[in-house]
Amino acid sequence: MEKRAEEVFTEEVIEIMRSAIAANSNHEVFFTGYTGEESKKVEDAEAVVYGNESMTPVFLEKALSCDVVIHNHPSGVLTPSDPDLQMADTLMNQAGVGFLIIDNAVTRVKIVFYAPGIQGKEKKLLNPQELVSLFEKGGKIASKLSHFERRTSQESMIGIIAEAFNKNEAAVIEAGTGTGKSIAYLIPSIYWAVSNKEKVIVSTYTKNLQEQIYSKDLAFLKKCLEIDFSYALVKGKSNYVCRKRFEETYEGLKDLSESGLFSMEDGERLKVFESLKTWIEKTEDGDIEELSYEMSRVIGEDIRASTDLCLHRKCPFFASCFVNKVKQKIFTSDIIVVNHHYLLAELSMEFEEIPHRILPNFTKIIVDEAHNFKKAAYSYLEDEGSFLGILKFSSRIYNSGRRGKAGELNLLIRFLGEEGSKTADTILSKIKEEAIPFAENLKKKINSFFEILKDKVNQTLKGSESHIRLKGDSKNFEPLLTLYDNIKTTADAYKTLIDEILKYTRLLPEKFKTDNQILIKSIDRNTRYLKDNIALFQNLFIAIPDEAAVWIALNRKNDNLSIHRLNLDKTVFFQQTLFKEEYSVIFTSATLSVAGKFKQFSDEIGLDDTVEKKRVEKILASPFDYEKQVKIFIPTDISSPFGSDSLQSPFIKNAFPMIKNLIDASKGGVFVLCTSFWQVREIKNFLEKQQLRYPLFIHGEENRAKLVSDFKKAGNGVLLGTDSFWEGVDIQGEDLRMVIILKLPFRPPSDPVAETLYELVEKRGENPFIKISIPEAVIKFKQGFGRLIRSKTDRGVVAVLDKRIIEKEYGKNFTASLPVKKNQWENLTRQAVLFETERFFLKNGL
Ligand code: SF4
């Protein structure tokens, strides 16, 4: 692929490379390049090798920490030579580093995505039988575990994945709870990676599963398999602390503490930074998640690593940088565990033809918790801008509020004053006379625009509504257009002015630029973010295409207005990035099928009939004996939950006392799964009034992990949860012995994404309720049911208080999707349900 230089590099980088090539008498120069997070262009470059010493270990070590390696062909012919291809192969295969060839005048760029390591080599195929034999008596796994039990489903899964890897096929596998699916996909992945010297990517939705795979499953297999393999858990850059940013902020706070401007709030921050300092000296990974929630909230965005603010090789902490350590880990690992967002970031770069990757080349991908893959794609690919975001960026650049001294422009003024040169004076007057008045003017305009916009939104919202969907070419906000245009033009001009000022800083002495590089980069980044956030509000005034969900939301708690835009048609994106000829993608989860079929899931990820790739679809049963382990009750004399929830509705009047009675019957150990926070709140009020004897744990009152751990500790707790509590919670044993499902989990039709999807489906002549609502609700229902039985010895009761499951035709989709037989569904009166529940618990000694 060949591109024009301006499409790939910034003006500054082109200049750096031209000068270096000229200084080397037009001979070969190798550069390391770094790509900007937003612009996706190479924004920084450094000449690292002059002449043809490219493959030396020193060069490779430098190259592995950058995004792209660039070198010139003095002949002007950009075709890669054999040594070029060899280097491109090493860099891309092992570290995801791109390889670019330029002409001496830096006008054209050849992007080399060549990977002979993957495309040219003959593959060493897996032998499914051999892999399964690990579980046979005396096999490497069976012999390491004293109470090992073979699981047919697990062994079948290994065979399916091994075959799919061998034939570059896709597989969609629903593996029931207890199958041991992570071990089942890790075994073929490890053997493939080691025998083919190729990395395998394992992607999950939740952190819990990532941790389990990394700390438990892979560690276990490493002990058992007696083969030499390595693995890494990799997160996005912003998950790691940037040592340089930390030091700068810490030093800044210490400086401030000696001045008269030091406030109580600054004092608190300084204390947090002092304990962070101790942590940074001890931590191995610099992973911000290791910190307590409170500490990571206080430090906010100040110390996270960010591509746009990184100094790369010029950073004094380069050698001990946590982000670079992660890059090294990727380089040396066979199995790379990531989350769906990380994988999607990689796929997006490929889709947008960005000349480097964040992951090395791979052809085998395991997508676990695949039922959430589309949701993750929607969240990753959604554009969002907000009033508070705009205020935050504008205050970071300049803030006159805090004794007139806050914001990055004020810092720059201080440092320029200390510099005292003529150029510094020119920049100083530009900031003081032009940029600051501009910033103040823009802030006033932002505040008055959003005041009027909030009024307009408030007038349009009905009752408790919190969002307005924008569709077609609605003229709802047209009266605000002139005001908006004015802000947008001002923000664009502000960015141009800041760019001009930052350009001047290039003329300052090297020492000044090095000392203040992060500050300069941060001003550039924050003005860009400010401009982009404002630009998103343009959606209020433009025609919206059918396939885009666009909405404006008002958060009444913090009075924030936000705008969202999401293009719903992701078929082409998935098809072009996931289903390439040389790829095998394995989608797996405990809940992918609806009434025995995978149609809904396959359509969601674009694996439809237009995709040529062969695929295997399989449901692998759970090894649990659900007939003995679980009872499912549906009270028949309860009202149906029609219409919206209210304390006056007959359903709520029946359901709330029933919940209380069921909790008493099980003596706690209950999850009540709701479909809204209103239900959570009202059930809590009701149970408190009824003086419930068991400890209550309320979704939203504490963070999720703490709620789950406190619930486990209590042993007889009652957890009221919605949405995220329907899945991903693993509580084995008696601590959780009953799950109450209040209503079938249909997504509210007022959700703007759902609403747009329904309209799209309707336009295609299909019924959105059948096509989307039911399958979505079935998957969630299966997840909710799956909270109860987590091991072979678990016993318990599921009570479904929504009798539409037996009265409505569509109810069969729910009942036929659970791993239980028809005769296990007991439809009884409320009284009989309570009696049978008590009997079941008595019989099972619970
Ligand atoms: S190399 Fe970049 S991310 Fe690492 S510490 Fe330095 S500035 Fe921060």
Short mmCIF file of N, CA, C and O and ligand atoms in Angstrom, two decimals, residues 237 241-245 304-307 309-324 518, ligand 1:
data_model
loop_
_atom_site.label_atom_id
_atom_site.label_comp_id
_atom_site.label_asym_id
_atom_site.label_seq_id
_atom_site.Cartn_x
_atom_site.Cartn_y
_atom_site.Cartn_z
N LYS A 237 -3.06 1.48 27.33
CA LYS A 237 -2.04 2.32 27.97
C LYS A 237 -2.56 3.07 29.18
O LYS A 237 -1.87 3.23 30.17
N VAL A 241 0.41 3.67 34.99
CA VAL A 241 0.85 5.00 35.42
C VAL A 241 2.03 5.44 34.54
O VAL A 241 2.87 4.62 34.16
N CYS A 242 2.02 6.73 34.20
CA CYS A 242 3.15 7.30 33.45
C CYS A 242 4.07 7.92 34.49
O CYS A 242 3.70 8.87 35.19
N ARG A 243 5.28 7.40 34.61
CA ARG A 243 6.21 7.89 35.63
C ARG A 243 6.52 9.37 35.43
O ARG A 243 6.64 10.12 36.39
N LYS A 244 6.64 9.76 34.17
CA LYS A 244 7.03 11.15 33.90
C LYS A 244 5.89 12.10 34.32
O LYS A 244 6.13 13.11 34.99
N ARG A 245 4.67 11.75 33.97
CA ARG A 245 3.54 12.62 34.34
C ARG A 245 3.39 12.65 35.86
O ARG A 245 3.11 13.68 36.45
N ARG A 304 -2.11 9.01 34.26
CA ARG A 304 -2.25 7.85 33.37
C ARG A 304 -1.35 8.02 32.14
O ARG A 304 -1.21 9.14 31.64
N ALA A 305 -0.82 6.91 31.65
CA ALA A 305 -0.02 6.99 30.42
C ALA A 305 -0.93 7.29 29.24
O ALA A 305 -2.08 6.86 29.22
N SER A 306 -0.41 8.04 28.31
CA SER A 306 -1.21 8.39 27.13
C SER A 306 -0.27 8.56 25.94
O SER A 306 0.80 9.18 26.09
N THR A 307 -0.65 8.00 24.82
CA THR A 307 0.21 8.10 23.63
C THR A 307 0.51 9.56 23.31
O THR A 307 1.64 9.92 23.01
N LEU A 309 0.80 12.10 25.12
CA LEU A 309 1.64 12.87 26.04
C LEU A 309 2.99 12.19 26.30
O LEU A 309 3.75 12.63 27.14
N CYS A 310 3.24 11.13 25.56
CA CYS A 310 4.46 10.36 25.83
C CYS A 310 5.67 11.02 25.17
O CYS A 310 5.59 11.53 24.06
N LEU A 311 6.80 10.99 25.89
CA LEU A 311 8.03 11.57 25.35
C LEU A 311 8.90 10.52 24.66
O LEU A 311 10.00 10.83 24.18
N HIS A 312 8.45 9.28 24.70
CA HIS A 312 9.15 8.17 24.06
C HIS A 312 10.62 8.13 24.51
O HIS A 312 10.90 8.26 25.67
N ARG A 313 11.52 8.05 23.53
CA ARG A 313 12.93 7.84 23.90
C ARG A 313 13.54 9.04 24.62
O ARG A 313 14.57 8.93 25.25
N LYS A 314 12.86 10.19 24.52
CA LYS A 314 13.44 11.36 25.19
C LYS A 314 13.06 11.39 26.68
O LYS A 314 13.48 12.27 27.42
N CYS A 315 12.25 10.45 27.08
CA CYS A 315 11.76 10.45 28.47
C CYS A 315 12.84 9.95 29.42
O CYS A 315 13.45 8.90 29.17
N PRO A 316 13.08 10.64 30.52
CA PRO A 316 14.12 10.17 31.45
C PRO A 316 13.75 8.84 32.12
O PRO A 316 14.60 8.17 32.70
N PHE A 317 12.46 8.47 32.05
CA PHE A 317 12.02 7.21 32.68
C PHE A 317 11.84 6.09 31.66
O PHE A 317 11.22 5.08 31.95
N PHE A 318 12.35 6.33 30.45
CA PHE A 318 12.08 5.39 29.37
C PHE A 318 12.43 3.94 29.73
O PHE A 318 11.67 3.02 29.50
N ALA A 319 13.59 3.77 30.36
CA ALA A 319 14.06 2.41 30.65
C ALA A 319 13.16 1.70 31.66
O ALA A 319 13.03 0.47 31.62
N SER A 320 12.55 2.47 32.57
CA SER A 320 11.73 1.79 33.59
C SER A 320 10.23 2.04 33.36
O SER A 320 9.42 1.81 34.24
N CYS A 321 9.90 2.51 32.15
CA CYS A 321 8.50 2.85 31.85
C CYS A 321 7.60 1.59 31.88
O CYS A 321 7.94 0.56 31.29
N PHE A 322 6.47 1.69 32.57
CA PHE A 322 5.57 0.53 32.69
C PHE A 322 4.96 0.15 31.34
O PHE A 322 4.76 -1.03 31.05
N VAL A 323 4.67 1.15 30.50
CA VAL A 323 4.08 0.86 29.19
C VAL A 323 5.08 0.09 28.33
O VAL A 323 4.73 -0.86 27.63
N ASN A 324 6.34 0.49 28.41
CA ASN A 324 7.36 -0.22 27.63
C ASN A 324 7.55 -1.66 28.11
O ASN A 324 7.80 -2.56 27.33
N ILE A 518 5.89 17.58 27.90
CA ILE A 518 4.58 17.04 28.26
C ILE A 518 3.56 18.17 28.34
O ILE A 518 2.43 18.05 27.88
S1 SF4 B 1 8.04 6.77 28.17
FE1 SF4 B 1 6.11 7.84 27.91
S2 SF4 B 1 4.58 6.63 29.11
FE2 SF4 B 1 6.65 5.99 29.73
S3 SF4 B 1 7.07 7.23 31.53
FE3 SF4 B 1 7.94 8.31 29.77
S4 SF4 B 1 6.35 9.72 29.10
FE4 SF4 B 1 5.40 8.22 30.46
#
